[in-house]
Amino acid sequence: MSFSSLGLSEAIVRAVTERGYTIPTPIQTQAIPAVLSGGDLMAGAQTGTGKTAGFVLPILQRLSEKPAPAQHGRPPAHQPIRALILTPTRELAAQVEESVREYGKHLHLHSMVMFGGVNINPQIQRLRGRIDILVATPGRLLDHVQQKTLDLAHVEILVLDEADRMLDMGFIRDIRKILALLPRHRQNLLFSATFSDEIKALADGLLHRPALIEVARRNATADTVAQKVYPVDRDKKRQLLAHLIQEKQWFQVLVFTRTKHGANRLAEQLTKDGITALAIHGNKSQAARTRALAEFKSGELQVLVATDIAARGIDISELPHVVNYELPNVPEDYVHRIGRTGRAGCEGEAVSLVCVDEHKFLADIERLIKRKLPREVVPGFEPDPNARPEPIQLRSQEHQRGRGPGRGAQPRGEGAARAPAKPQVAPGGGRRPGATPAKPGGRPPVQHRSGGRNR
Ligand code: AMP
């Protein structure tokens, strides 16, 4: 199977080939013809499957082969926006728009990325020129709508990318507001890693007789990811991590923590150990995050410490090492985390440093991935067999604590992230104070809050 046999034009195939891809991935093989046919699509695919090209390539093709309908009285520079791609995070928006530019480099289409946390004025300026394809996060997009600097009345194609994550981050109302601004007749593409009842409800109202595509989840059974658990005491984790990085000469290590504070602290401590490290999370400015990511990609930075939401959508191919410095309390996040490594056929390694407080999280993860992860005790870091579990600070609790400053303090949806699927039980026994009990048999309520939007 080749890209040209999927019905893509020579200019697009050339750009894809120049990027180094010759064989479409399974999601691309299925999504490209479906999108080219003009119908709606509901696709189950997560990051790492090649889903971005799966929708970007056919959108480029459709827009380039059909000129924009004549807009009476509009000069060419003021042609309307024809495709809108919504993403949950800034990083993902930036990466998707980069793909649009890369794959569309031999075409005459114009694209723009729009997200919060940066000055709105250059965006307003840019919107005065021609934009065919807009990639945006929901909050900032609505800011523009409010300021009347954006017209979505002629959108022909809408993409909701990582729709499940958008709902998890509390964007459903924003999405509904945006949908109301679009013309009734349009093509809708929904990409989601999971199909919860909420996603199905959204799809029911949005999609008209969609083609359904589901590619195998890149889950923990992916052969290309070697997974291991290092049991260790909570206060020895940092030394063990530094030891592993130095001993095994790891480079480009993506390290996950549960909280923003934990990410900062760990990056500082690793730096003191002589390991170049930076933290990336929702409280960092966009410029700082972009810089950290660029340095990490170039290999200048040995370690990038990230929270789950900040790491979502980061596209670093052939990432050799993922470390769960702290296990996630939401087991699905483990699968997302290790999906960062071993992609596109490259060997990857995902290791978890697990202390006694996290045994329940580990059991939840092993249940989800349906396998027991191998344990390896590192000499000198043997865990104390008599250690007792202590309660764990979760992301949502960190957010509640840091809520004071209001908007701006939480530039992204971080902290509004998913509540765990079950009532939180402190490892010692009883319910964690302040934990939100789940509805019986259903998902816990998603927090809606004004400060956490992706502006
Ligand atoms: P995505 O799932 O869109 O985030 O893509 C995951 C990774 O796969 C990215 O690094 C893409 O650049 C890469 N990729 C996309 N399509 C292909 C392909 N046909 N062959 C090889 N790699 C690809």
CSV table of C-alpha atoms and ligand atoms in Angstrom, one decimal:
chain,number,residue,atom,x,y,z
A,1,MET,CA,0.0,0.0,0.0
A,2,SER,CA,1.3,3.4,-0.9
A,3,PHE,CA,0.1,7.0,-0.2
A,4,SER,CA,-0.6,7.6,-3.9
A,5,SER,CA,-2.8,4.5,-4.1
A,6,LEU,CA,-5.0,6.1,-1.4
A,7,GLY,CA,-6.0,8.8,-3.8
A,8,LEU,CA,-3.7,11.6,-2.6
A,9,SER,CA,-2.3,14.0,-5.1
A,10,GLU,CA,1.3,14.1,-6.3
A,11,ALA,CA,2.1,17.3,-4.4
A,12,ILE,CA,0.9,15.7,-1.1
A,13,VAL,CA,2.6,12.4,-1.7
A,14,ARG,CA,5.9,14.3,-2.5
A,15,ALA,CA,5.7,16.1,0.8
A,16,VAL,CA,5.0,12.9,2.7
A,17,THR,CA,7.9,11.1,1.0
A,18,GLU,CA,10.2,14.1,1.8
A,19,ARG,CA,9.2,13.6,5.4
A,20,GLY,CA,10.5,10.0,5.1
A,21,TYR,CA,7.3,8.1,5.1
A,22,THR,CA,6.6,5.6,2.4
A,23,ILE,CA,4.0,3.2,3.9
A,24,PRO,CA,0.8,4.5,5.4
A,25,THR,CA,0.0,3.3,8.9
A,26,PRO,CA,-3.2,1.4,9.5
A,27,ILE,CA,-5.2,4.4,10.6
A,28,GLN,CA,-4.0,6.3,7.6
A,29,THR,CA,-5.0,3.5,5.2
A,30,GLN,CA,-8.5,3.6,6.6
A,31,ALA,CA,-9.0,7.3,7.4
A,32,ILE,CA,-7.6,8.9,4.2
A,33,PRO,CA,-10.1,7.3,1.8
A,34,ALA,CA,-13.0,7.9,4.3
A,35,VAL,CA,-12.2,11.6,4.6
A,36,LEU,CA,-11.6,12.0,0.9
A,37,SER,CA,-15.1,10.6,0.3
A,38,GLY,CA,-16.5,13.7,2.1
A,39,GLY,CA,-18.4,11.8,4.8
A,40,ASP,CA,-18.1,12.1,8.6
A,41,LEU,CA,-15.7,9.9,10.5
A,42,MET,CA,-15.4,8.6,14.0
A,43,ALA,CA,-11.9,7.2,14.6
A,44,GLY,CA,-10.5,5.4,17.6
A,45,ALA,CA,-6.8,6.1,17.6
A,46,GLN,CA,-4.3,7.5,20.0
A,47,THR,CA,-1.1,9.4,19.6
A,48,GLY,CA,1.6,7.4,18.0
A,49,THR,CA,-0.6,5.7,15.4
A,50,GLY,CA,0.0,8.3,12.7
A,51,LYS,CA,-3.5,9.7,13.2
A,52,THR,CA,-2.5,13.3,12.5
A,53,ALA,CA,-1.5,12.6,8.9
A,54,GLY,CA,-4.6,10.5,8.8
A,55,PHE,CA,-6.8,13.6,8.8
A,56,VAL,CA,-4.3,16.3,7.7
A,57,LEU,CA,-3.5,14.7,4.3
A,58,PRO,CA,-7.0,14.2,3.1
A,59,ILE,CA,-8.1,17.7,4.4
A,60,LEU,CA,-5.2,19.2,2.4
A,61,GLN,CA,-6.3,17.3,-0.6
A,62,ARG,CA,-10.0,18.2,-0.3
A,63,LEU,CA,-9.3,21.9,0.2
A,64,SER,CA,-6.7,22.1,-2.6
A,65,GLU,CA,-8.8,20.3,-5.2
A,66,LYS,CA,-11.9,22.4,-4.5
A,67,PRO,CA,-11.4,26.1,-4.4
A,68,ALA,CA,-13.1,28.1,-1.7
A,69,PRO,CA,-16.6,29.1,-2.8
A,70,ALA,CA,-16.6,32.6,-4.1
A,71,GLN,CA,-17.1,35.1,-1.3
A,72,HIS,CA,-18.8,38.1,-2.8
A,73,GLY,CA,-16.9,41.3,-2.1
A,74,ARG,CA,-14.1,39.6,-0.2
A,75,PRO,CA,-10.6,40.2,-1.4
A,76,PRO,CA,-8.5,37.0,-1.8
A,77,ALA,CA,-6.7,37.8,1.5
A,78,HIS,CA,-10.1,37.6,3.3
A,79,GLN,CA,-11.2,34.2,2.2
A,80,PRO,CA,-12.9,32.4,5.1
A,81,ILE,CA,-11.5,29.7,7.3
A,82,ARG,CA,-12.3,26.4,5.6
A,83,ALA,CA,-11.1,23.8,8.1
A,84,LEU,CA,-11.0,24.0,11.9
A,85,ILE,CA,-9.0,21.5,13.9
A,86,LEU,CA,-9.6,21.6,17.7
A,87,THR,CA,-7.1,20.1,20.1
A,88,PRO,CA,-7.0,19.9,23.9
A,89,THR,CA,-3.5,21.2,24.4
A,90,ARG,CA,-1.2,23.9,23.1
A,91,GLU,CA,1.6,21.4,22.3
A,92,LEU,CA,-0.7,19.2,20.3
A,93,ALA,CA,-2.1,22.3,18.4
A,94,ALA,CA,1.4,23.4,17.6
A,95,GLN,CA,2.4,20.0,16.4
A,96,VAL,CA,-0.7,19.5,14.3
A,97,GLU,CA,-0.2,22.8,12.6
A,98,GLU,CA,3.4,22.0,12.0
A,99,SER,CA,2.2,18.8,10.2
A,100,VAL,CA,-0.3,20.9,8.2
A,101,ARG,CA,2.5,23.2,7.0
A,102,GLU,CA,4.9,20.3,6.3
A,103,TYR,CA,2.5,18.1,4.4
A,104,GLY,CA,1.0,21.1,2.6
A,105,LYS,CA,4.3,22.7,1.6
A,106,HIS,CA,3.8,22.1,-2.1
A,107,LEU,CA,0.2,23.5,-2.0
A,108,HIS,CA,-1.1,27.0,-1.8
A,109,LEU,CA,-3.0,26.7,1.5
A,110,HIS,CA,-2.5,28.9,4.5
A,111,SER,CA,-2.6,27.7,8.1
A,112,MET,CA,-2.5,29.2,11.6
A,113,VAL,CA,-2.2,27.9,15.1
A,114,MET,CA,-4.1,29.6,17.9
A,115,PHE,CA,-3.7,28.9,21.6
A,116,GLY,CA,-3.8,30.8,24.9
A,117,GLY,CA,-0.9,31.8,27.2
A,118,VAL,CA,0.5,34.1,24.5
A,119,ASN,CA,-0.3,37.6,23.4
A,120,ILE,CA,-3.6,37.7,21.5
A,121,ASN,CA,-2.7,40.7,19.3
A,122,PRO,CA,-0.4,39.0,16.9
A,123,GLN,CA,-3.1,36.4,16.4
A,124,ILE,CA,-5.6,39.1,15.7
A,125,GLN,CA,-3.2,40.6,13.2
A,126,ARG,CA,-2.7,37.2,11.6
A,127,LEU,CA,-6.4,36.6,11.3
A,128,ARG,CA,-6.7,39.6,9.0
A,129,GLY,CA,-4.8,37.6,6.4
A,130,ARG,CA,-5.9,34.5,4.6
A,131,ILE,CA,-6.3,31.4,6.7
A,132,ASP,CA,-7.6,28.2,5.2
A,133,ILE,CA,-6.9,25.8,8.0
A,134,LEU,CA,-7.0,26.9,11.7
A,135,VAL,CA,-5.7,24.7,14.5
A,136,ALA,CA,-6.8,25.9,17.9
A,137,THR,CA,-7.4,25.1,21.5
A,138,PRO,CA,-11.0,25.9,22.5
A,139,GLY,CA,-10.5,28.6,25.1
A,140,ARG,CA,-8.5,31.1,23.0
A,141,LEU,CA,-10.7,30.4,20.0
A,142,LEU,CA,-13.7,31.6,22.0
A,143,ASP,CA,-11.8,34.6,23.2
A,144,HIS,CA,-11.4,35.6,19.5
A,145,VAL,CA,-15.1,34.9,18.8
A,146,GLN,CA,-16.0,37.2,21.7
A,147,GLN,CA,-13.7,39.9,20.3
A,148,LYS,CA,-15.3,39.4,16.9
A,149,THR,CA,-11.9,38.8,15.4
A,150,LEU,CA,-12.8,35.3,14.1
A,151,ASP,CA,-15.5,34.2,11.6
A,152,LEU,CA,-16.3,30.5,11.5
A,153,ALA,CA,-19.4,30.8,9.4
A,154,HIS,CA,-17.8,29.1,6.4
A,155,VAL,CA,-16.0,26.2,7.9
A,156,GLU,CA,-16.3,23.1,5.6
A,157,ILE,CA,-14.4,20.6,7.7
A,158,LEU,CA,-14.3,20.3,11.5
A,159,VAL,CA,-11.8,18.0,13.4
A,160,LEU,CA,-12.0,17.2,17.1
A,161,ASP,CA,-8.6,15.7,17.9
A,162,GLU,CA,-8.2,13.8,21.1
A,163,ALA,CA,-11.9,14.4,21.8
A,164,ASP,CA,-11.8,12.2,25.0
A,165,ARG,CA,-9.0,14.4,26.4
A,166,MET,CA,-11.0,17.5,25.6
A,167,LEU,CA,-13.9,16.2,27.5
A,168,ASP,CA,-11.7,15.1,30.4
A,169,MET,CA,-10.3,18.6,30.6
A,170,GLY,CA,-13.8,20.1,30.9
A,171,PHE,CA,-14.0,21.6,27.4
A,172,ILE,CA,-17.5,20.2,26.6
A,173,ARG,CA,-19.3,23.5,27.0
A,174,ASP,CA,-16.7,25.3,24.9
A,175,ILE,CA,-17.0,22.7,22.2
A,176,ARG,CA,-20.8,23.1,22.2
A,177,LYS,CA,-20.4,26.9,21.9
A,178,ILE,CA,-18.0,26.5,19.0
A,179,LEU,CA,-20.3,24.0,17.2
A,180,ALA,CA,-23.1,26.5,17.3
A,181,LEU,CA,-20.9,28.9,15.4
A,182,LEU,CA,-20.3,26.6,12.5
A,183,PRO,CA,-22.5,26.2,9.4
A,184,ARG,CA,-24.9,23.2,9.5
A,185,HIS,CA,-23.5,21.5,6.4
A,186,ARG,CA,-19.9,20.5,7.0
A,187,GLN,CA,-17.8,17.4,7.3
A,188,ASN,CA,-17.0,16.3,10.9
A,189,LEU,CA,-14.1,14.1,12.0
A,190,LEU,CA,-13.8,12.9,15.5
A,191,PHE,CA,-10.6,11.3,16.8
A,192,SER,CA,-10.6,9.8,20.3
A,193,ALA,CA,-8.4,7.2,22.0
A,194,THR,CA,-11.4,5.9,24.0
A,195,PHE,CA,-15.1,5.6,23.4
A,196,SER,CA,-16.8,6.5,26.7
A,197,ASP,CA,-20.5,7.2,27.0
A,198,GLU,CA,-19.7,10.9,26.9
A,199,ILE,CA,-17.8,10.6,23.6
A,200,LYS,CA,-20.6,8.5,22.2
A,201,ALA,CA,-23.1,11.2,23.2
A,202,LEU,CA,-21.0,13.9,21.6
A,203,ALA,CA,-20.6,11.8,18.5
A,204,ASP,CA,-24.4,11.2,18.3
A,205,GLY,CA,-25.1,14.9,18.2
A,206,LEU,CA,-22.2,15.8,15.9
A,207,LEU,CA,-21.7,13.1,13.3
A,208,HIS,CA,-24.0,12.1,10.4
A,209,ARG,CA,-23.7,8.5,9.5
A,210,PRO,CA,-20.0,8.4,10.2
A,211,ALA,CA,-17.5,5.8,8.9
A,212,LEU,CA,-16.2,4.0,12.0
A,213,ILE,CA,-12.5,3.2,12.3
A,214,GLU,CA,-10.7,1.7,15.2
A,215,VAL,CA,-7.1,0.8,15.1
A,216,ALA,CA,-5.5,-1.4,17.8
A,217,ARG,CA,-4.7,0.6,20.9
A,218,ARG,CA,-1.1,1.2,21.3
A,219,ASN,CA,-1.2,-0.3,24.7
A,220,ALA,CA,1.3,-1.7,27.1
A,221,THR,CA,1.4,-5.0,25.2
A,222,ALA,CA,3.2,-3.2,22.3
A,223,ASP,CA,6.2,-5.5,21.7
A,224,THR,CA,8.4,-2.6,21.1
A,225,VAL,CA,8.2,-1.3,24.7
A,226,ALA,CA,10.1,-3.1,27.4
A,227,GLN,CA,8.5,-2.4,30.8
A,228,LYS,CA,9.9,-2.9,34.2
A,229,VAL,CA,9.1,-1.9,37.8
A,230,TYR,CA,11.9,-0.9,40.2
A,231,PRO,CA,10.6,-1.3,43.8
A,232,VAL,CA,12.2,1.4,45.9
A,233,ASP,CA,11.5,3.5,49.0
A,234,ARG,CA,9.8,6.8,48.5
A,235,ASP,CA,12.8,8.9,49.7
A,236,LYS,CA,15.3,7.0,47.6
A,237,LYS,CA,13.5,7.5,44.3
A,238,ARG,CA,15.5,10.5,43.2
A,239,GLN,CA,18.9,8.8,43.9
A,240,LEU,CA,17.7,5.7,42.1
A,241,LEU,CA,16.7,7.7,39.1
A,242,ALA,CA,20.0,9.6,39.0
A,243,HIS,CA,21.8,6.2,39.4
A,244,LEU,CA,19.9,4.6,36.5
A,245,ILE,CA,20.4,7.5,34.2
A,246,GLN,CA,24.2,7.7,34.9
A,247,GLU,CA,24.8,4.0,35.1
A,248,LYS,CA,22.9,3.1,32.0
A,249,GLN,CA,23.9,6.3,30.2
A,250,TRP,CA,20.3,7.2,29.3
A,251,PHE,CA,19.7,10.2,27.1
A,252,GLN,CA,16.4,11.7,26.1
A,253,VAL,CA,14.6,10.5,29.2
A,254,LEU,CA,11.0,11.6,29.6
A,255,VAL,CA,10.2,11.4,33.3
A,256,PHE,CA,6.6,11.6,34.6
A,257,THR,CA,5.5,13.1,37.9
A,258,ARG,CA,1.9,13.4,39.2
A,259,THR,CA,2.2,17.0,40.2
A,260,LYS,CA,3.6,20.3,38.8
A,261,HIS,CA,5.4,20.9,42.1
A,262,GLY,CA,6.9,17.5,42.0
A,263,ALA,CA,8.1,18.0,38.4
A,264,ASN,CA,9.8,21.3,39.4
A,265,ARG,CA,11.5,19.8,42.4
A,266,LEU,CA,12.7,16.8,40.6
A,267,ALA,CA,14.2,18.8,37.7
A,268,GLU,CA,16.0,21.0,40.2
A,269,GLN,CA,17.4,18.0,42.1
A,270,LEU,CA,18.6,16.2,39.0
A,271,THR,CA,20.3,19.4,37.8
A,272,LYS,CA,22.1,19.4,41.2
A,273,ASP,CA,23.1,15.8,40.5
A,274,GLY,CA,24.8,17.0,37.3
A,275,ILE,CA,22.0,15.8,34.9
A,276,THR,CA,20.5,18.4,32.6
A,277,ALA,CA,16.8,18.5,33.3
A,278,LEU,CA,13.9,20.9,32.9
A,279,ALA,CA,10.2,20.6,33.9
A,280,ILE,CA,7.3,21.1,31.6
A,281,HIS,CA,3.8,21.7,32.9
A,282,GLY,CA,0.8,24.0,32.8
A,283,ASN,CA,2.2,26.7,35.0
A,284,LYS,CA,5.2,27.3,32.8
A,285,SER,CA,5.0,30.0,30.1
A,286,GLN,CA,4.5,28.9,26.6
A,287,ALA,CA,7.9,30.1,25.7
A,288,ALA,CA,9.5,28.1,28.5
A,289,ARG,CA,7.7,24.9,27.4
A,290,THR,CA,8.6,25.4,23.8
A,291,ARG,CA,12.2,26.0,24.7
A,292,ALA,CA,12.4,22.9,26.9
A,293,LEU,CA,10.8,20.7,24.3
A,294,ALA,CA,13.2,22.0,21.6
A,295,GLU,CA,16.2,21.4,23.8
A,296,PHE,CA,15.0,17.9,24.6
A,297,LYS,CA,14.3,17.1,21.0
A,298,SER,CA,17.8,18.3,20.0
A,299,GLY,CA,19.4,16.2,22.7
A,300,GLU,CA,20.8,19.2,24.6
A,301,LEU,CA,18.6,18.4,27.5
A,302,GLN,CA,19.1,14.9,29.0
A,303,VAL,CA,15.9,14.8,31.0
A,304,LEU,CA,12.4,16.3,30.5
A,305,VAL,CA,10.2,16.1,33.6
A,306,ALA,CA,6.5,16.3,32.7
A,307,THR,CA,3.1,16.0,34.2
A,308,ASP,CA,0.6,13.9,32.2
A,309,ILE,CA,-1.3,16.7,30.7
A,310,ALA,CA,1.8,18.7,29.6
A,311,ALA,CA,3.2,15.6,28.0
A,312,ARG,CA,0.0,14.8,26.1
A,313,GLY,CA,0.5,15.2,22.5
A,314,ILE,CA,4.3,15.7,22.7
A,315,ASP,CA,5.5,14.1,19.5
A,316,ILE,CA,9.1,12.9,19.9
A,317,SER,CA,9.7,10.0,17.7
A,318,GLU,CA,12.0,7.2,18.7
A,319,LEU,CA,12.0,8.3,22.3
A,320,PRO,CA,14.2,5.7,24.0
A,321,HIS,CA,13.2,6.1,27.7
A,322,VAL,CA,10.1,6.8,29.7
A,323,VAL,CA,10.3,6.8,33.4
A,324,ASN,CA,7.3,6.8,35.7
A,325,TYR,CA,8.9,8.5,38.7
A,326,GLU,CA,5.5,8.4,40.2
A,327,LEU,CA,2.8,6.1,38.9
A,328,PRO,CA,-0.4,7.8,37.7
A,329,ASN,CA,-3.5,7.4,39.8
A,330,VAL,CA,-5.5,7.0,36.5
A,331,PRO,CA,-4.3,3.7,35.0
A,332,GLU,CA,-5.1,4.8,31.4
A,333,ASP,CA,-2.5,7.5,31.9
A,334,TYR,CA,0.2,4.8,32.2
A,335,VAL,CA,-0.7,3.6,28.7
A,336,HIS,CA,-0.5,7.1,27.4
A,337,ARG,CA,2.8,7.7,29.1
A,338,ILE,CA,4.5,4.6,27.7
A,339,GLY,CA,3.0,5.3,24.3
A,340,ARG,CA,5.7,8.0,24.1
A,341,THR,CA,8.4,5.4,23.6
A,342,GLY,CA,9.0,2.5,21.2
A,343,ARG,CA,6.9,4.1,18.5
A,344,ALA,CA,7.2,3.5,14.7
A,345,GLY,CA,9.0,0.2,15.3
A,346,CYS,CA,11.8,1.5,17.5
A,347,GLU,CA,12.7,-0.3,20.7
A,348,GLY,CA,11.7,1.7,23.8
A,349,GLU,CA,12.0,1.2,27.5
A,350,ALA,CA,9.4,2.2,30.1
A,351,VAL,CA,10.4,1.9,33.7
A,352,SER,CA,8.4,2.7,36.9
A,353,LEU,CA,9.9,3.6,40.2
A,354,VAL,CA,7.3,2.3,42.6
A,355,CYS,CA,7.2,2.8,46.4
A,356,VAL,CA,4.9,1.2,48.9
A,357,ASP,CA,2.4,4.1,48.6
A,358,GLU,CA,1.7,3.2,45.0
A,359,HIS,CA,1.0,-0.5,45.2
A,360,LYS,CA,-2.7,0.1,44.6
A,361,PHE,CA,-2.0,2.2,41.5
A,362,LEU,CA,0.3,-0.5,40.2
A,363,ALA,CA,-2.3,-3.2,40.8
A,364,ASP,CA,-4.9,-1.0,38.8
A,365,ILE,CA,-2.4,-0.6,36.0
A,366,GLU,CA,-1.6,-4.3,35.8
A,367,ARG,CA,-5.3,-5.1,35.7
A,368,LEU,CA,-5.8,-2.7,32.8
A,369,ILE,CA,-3.0,-3.9,30.7
A,370,LYS,CA,-3.7,-7.5,31.7
A,371,ARG,CA,-0.2,-8.4,32.6
A,372,LYS,CA,2.1,-8.4,35.6
A,373,LEU,CA,5.1,-6.2,35.1
A,374,PRO,CA,8.5,-7.7,35.9
A,375,ARG,CA,10.1,-6.3,39.1
A,376,GLU,CA,13.8,-5.7,39.5
A,377,VAL,CA,15.4,-4.6,42.8
A,378,VAL,CA,18.6,-2.5,42.2
A,379,PRO,CA,21.3,-3.4,44.7
A,380,GLY,CA,21.7,-0.6,47.2
A,381,PHE,CA,18.1,0.5,46.7
A,382,GLU,CA,16.3,-2.5,48.3
A,383,PRO,CA,12.9,-1.3,49.7
A,384,ASP,CA,12.3,-1.5,53.4
A,385,PRO,CA,10.0,-4.5,53.8
A,386,ASN,CA,8.4,-2.9,56.9
A,387,ALA,CA,7.7,0.5,55.2
A,388,ARG,CA,4.1,1.6,55.7
A,389,PRO,CA,2.1,3.4,53.0
A,390,GLU,CA,1.4,7.1,53.2
A,391,PRO,CA,-1.3,9.1,51.5
A,392,ILE,CA,-0.4,10.5,48.1
A,393,GLN,CA,-0.9,14.1,46.8
A,394,LEU,CA,-2.9,14.0,43.6
A,395,ARG,CA,-3.0,16.5,40.8
A,396,SER,CA,-6.5,17.6,41.6
A,397,GLN,CA,-5.6,18.3,45.2
A,398,GLU,CA,-2.5,20.3,44.1
A,399,HIS,CA,-4.8,22.4,41.9
A,400,GLN,CA,-7.2,23.1,44.7
A,401,ARG,CA,-4.4,24.3,46.9
A,402,GLY,CA,-3.0,26.6,44.2
A,403,ARG,CA,-6.3,27.9,43.1
A,404,GLY,CA,-6.0,31.4,44.8
A,405,PRO,CA,-4.7,33.5,41.9
A,406,GLY,CA,-7.5,32.4,39.6
A,407,ARG,CA,-7.2,32.9,35.8
A,408,GLY,CA,-3.7,32.9,34.5
A,409,ALA,CA,-2.3,30.9,37.3
A,410,GLN,CA,-3.6,27.8,35.5
A,411,PRO,CA,-3.1,28.6,31.9
A,412,ARG,CA,-4.2,25.1,30.8
A,413,GLY,CA,-6.6,22.5,31.8
A,414,GLU,CA,-4.1,20.9,34.1
A,415,GLY,CA,-5.5,20.2,37.5
A,416,ALA,CA,-8.9,19.9,35.9
A,417,ALA,CA,-7.7,16.6,34.7
A,418,ARG,CA,-9.7,13.5,35.2
A,419,ALA,CA,-10.8,12.5,38.6
A,420,PRO,CA,-9.9,8.9,39.2
A,421,ALA,CA,-12.4,6.3,38.1
A,422,LYS,CA,-13.1,5.2,41.7
A,423,PRO,CA,-13.4,6.9,45.0
A,424,GLN,CA,-9.9,7.5,46.1
A,425,VAL,CA,-8.7,5.2,48.8
A,426,ALA,CA,-5.7,6.2,50.8
A,427,PRO,CA,-3.3,3.3,50.8
A,428,GLY,CA,-3.7,3.1,54.5
A,429,GLY,CA,-7.4,2.4,54.2
A,430,GLY,CA,-10.3,5.0,54.4
A,431,ARG,CA,-11.5,7.5,51.8
A,432,ARG,CA,-9.2,10.3,51.1
A,433,PRO,CA,-10.6,13.6,52.5
A,434,GLY,CA,-12.0,15.8,49.8
A,435,ALA,CA,-12.1,13.0,47.2
A,436,THR,CA,-15.0,13.1,44.8
A,437,PRO,CA,-17.1,10.0,45.0
A,438,ALA,CA,-17.9,8.5,41.7
A,439,LYS,CA,-21.5,7.9,40.6
A,440,PRO,CA,-22.3,4.3,40.9
A,441,GLY,CA,-21.4,2.6,37.6
A,442,GLY,CA,-20.6,5.9,35.9
A,443,ARG,CA,-17.8,8.3,35.5
A,444,PRO,CA,-17.1,10.8,38.2
A,445,PRO,CA,-18.4,14.3,37.4
A,446,VAL,CA,-16.0,16.3,35.3
A,447,GLN,CA,-15.0,19.6,36.9
A,448,HIS,CA,-15.9,22.7,35.0
A,449,ARG,CA,-14.1,25.7,36.0
A,450,SER,CA,-13.4,29.0,34.4
A,451,GLY,CA,-9.7,29.3,35.3
A,452,GLY,CA,-8.5,26.0,33.7
A,453,ARG,CA,-9.4,26.7,30.1
A,454,ASN,CA,-6.8,26.5,27.5
A,455,ARG,CA,-6.6,30.2,26.8
B,1,AMP,P1,0.7,10.8,15.4
B,1,AMP,O1,-0.1,9.6,15.9
B,1,AMP,O2,0.0,11.5,14.4
B,1,AMP,O3,1.1,11.6,16.6
B,1,AMP,O4,2.1,10.3,14.8
B,1,AMP,C1,3.0,9.5,15.5
B,1,AMP,C2,4.4,9.5,14.8
B,1,AMP,O5,4.4,8.7,13.7
B,1,AMP,C3,4.8,10.9,14.4
B,1,AMP,O6,6.2,11.0,14.7
B,1,AMP,C4,4.7,10.9,12.9
B,1,AMP,O7,5.5,11.8,12.3
B,1,AMP,C5,5.0,9.4,12.6
B,1,AMP,N1,4.3,8.9,11.4
B,1,AMP,C6,3.1,9.4,10.8
B,1,AMP,N2,2.8,8.7,9.7
B,1,AMP,C7,3.8,7.8,9.5
B,1,AMP,C8,4.1,6.8,8.5
B,1,AMP,N3,3.3,6.6,7.5
B,1,AMP,N4,5.3,6.1,8.6
B,1,AMP,C9,6.1,6.3,9.6
B,1,AMP,N5,5.9,7.2,10.6
B,1,AMP,C10,4.8,8.0,10.5
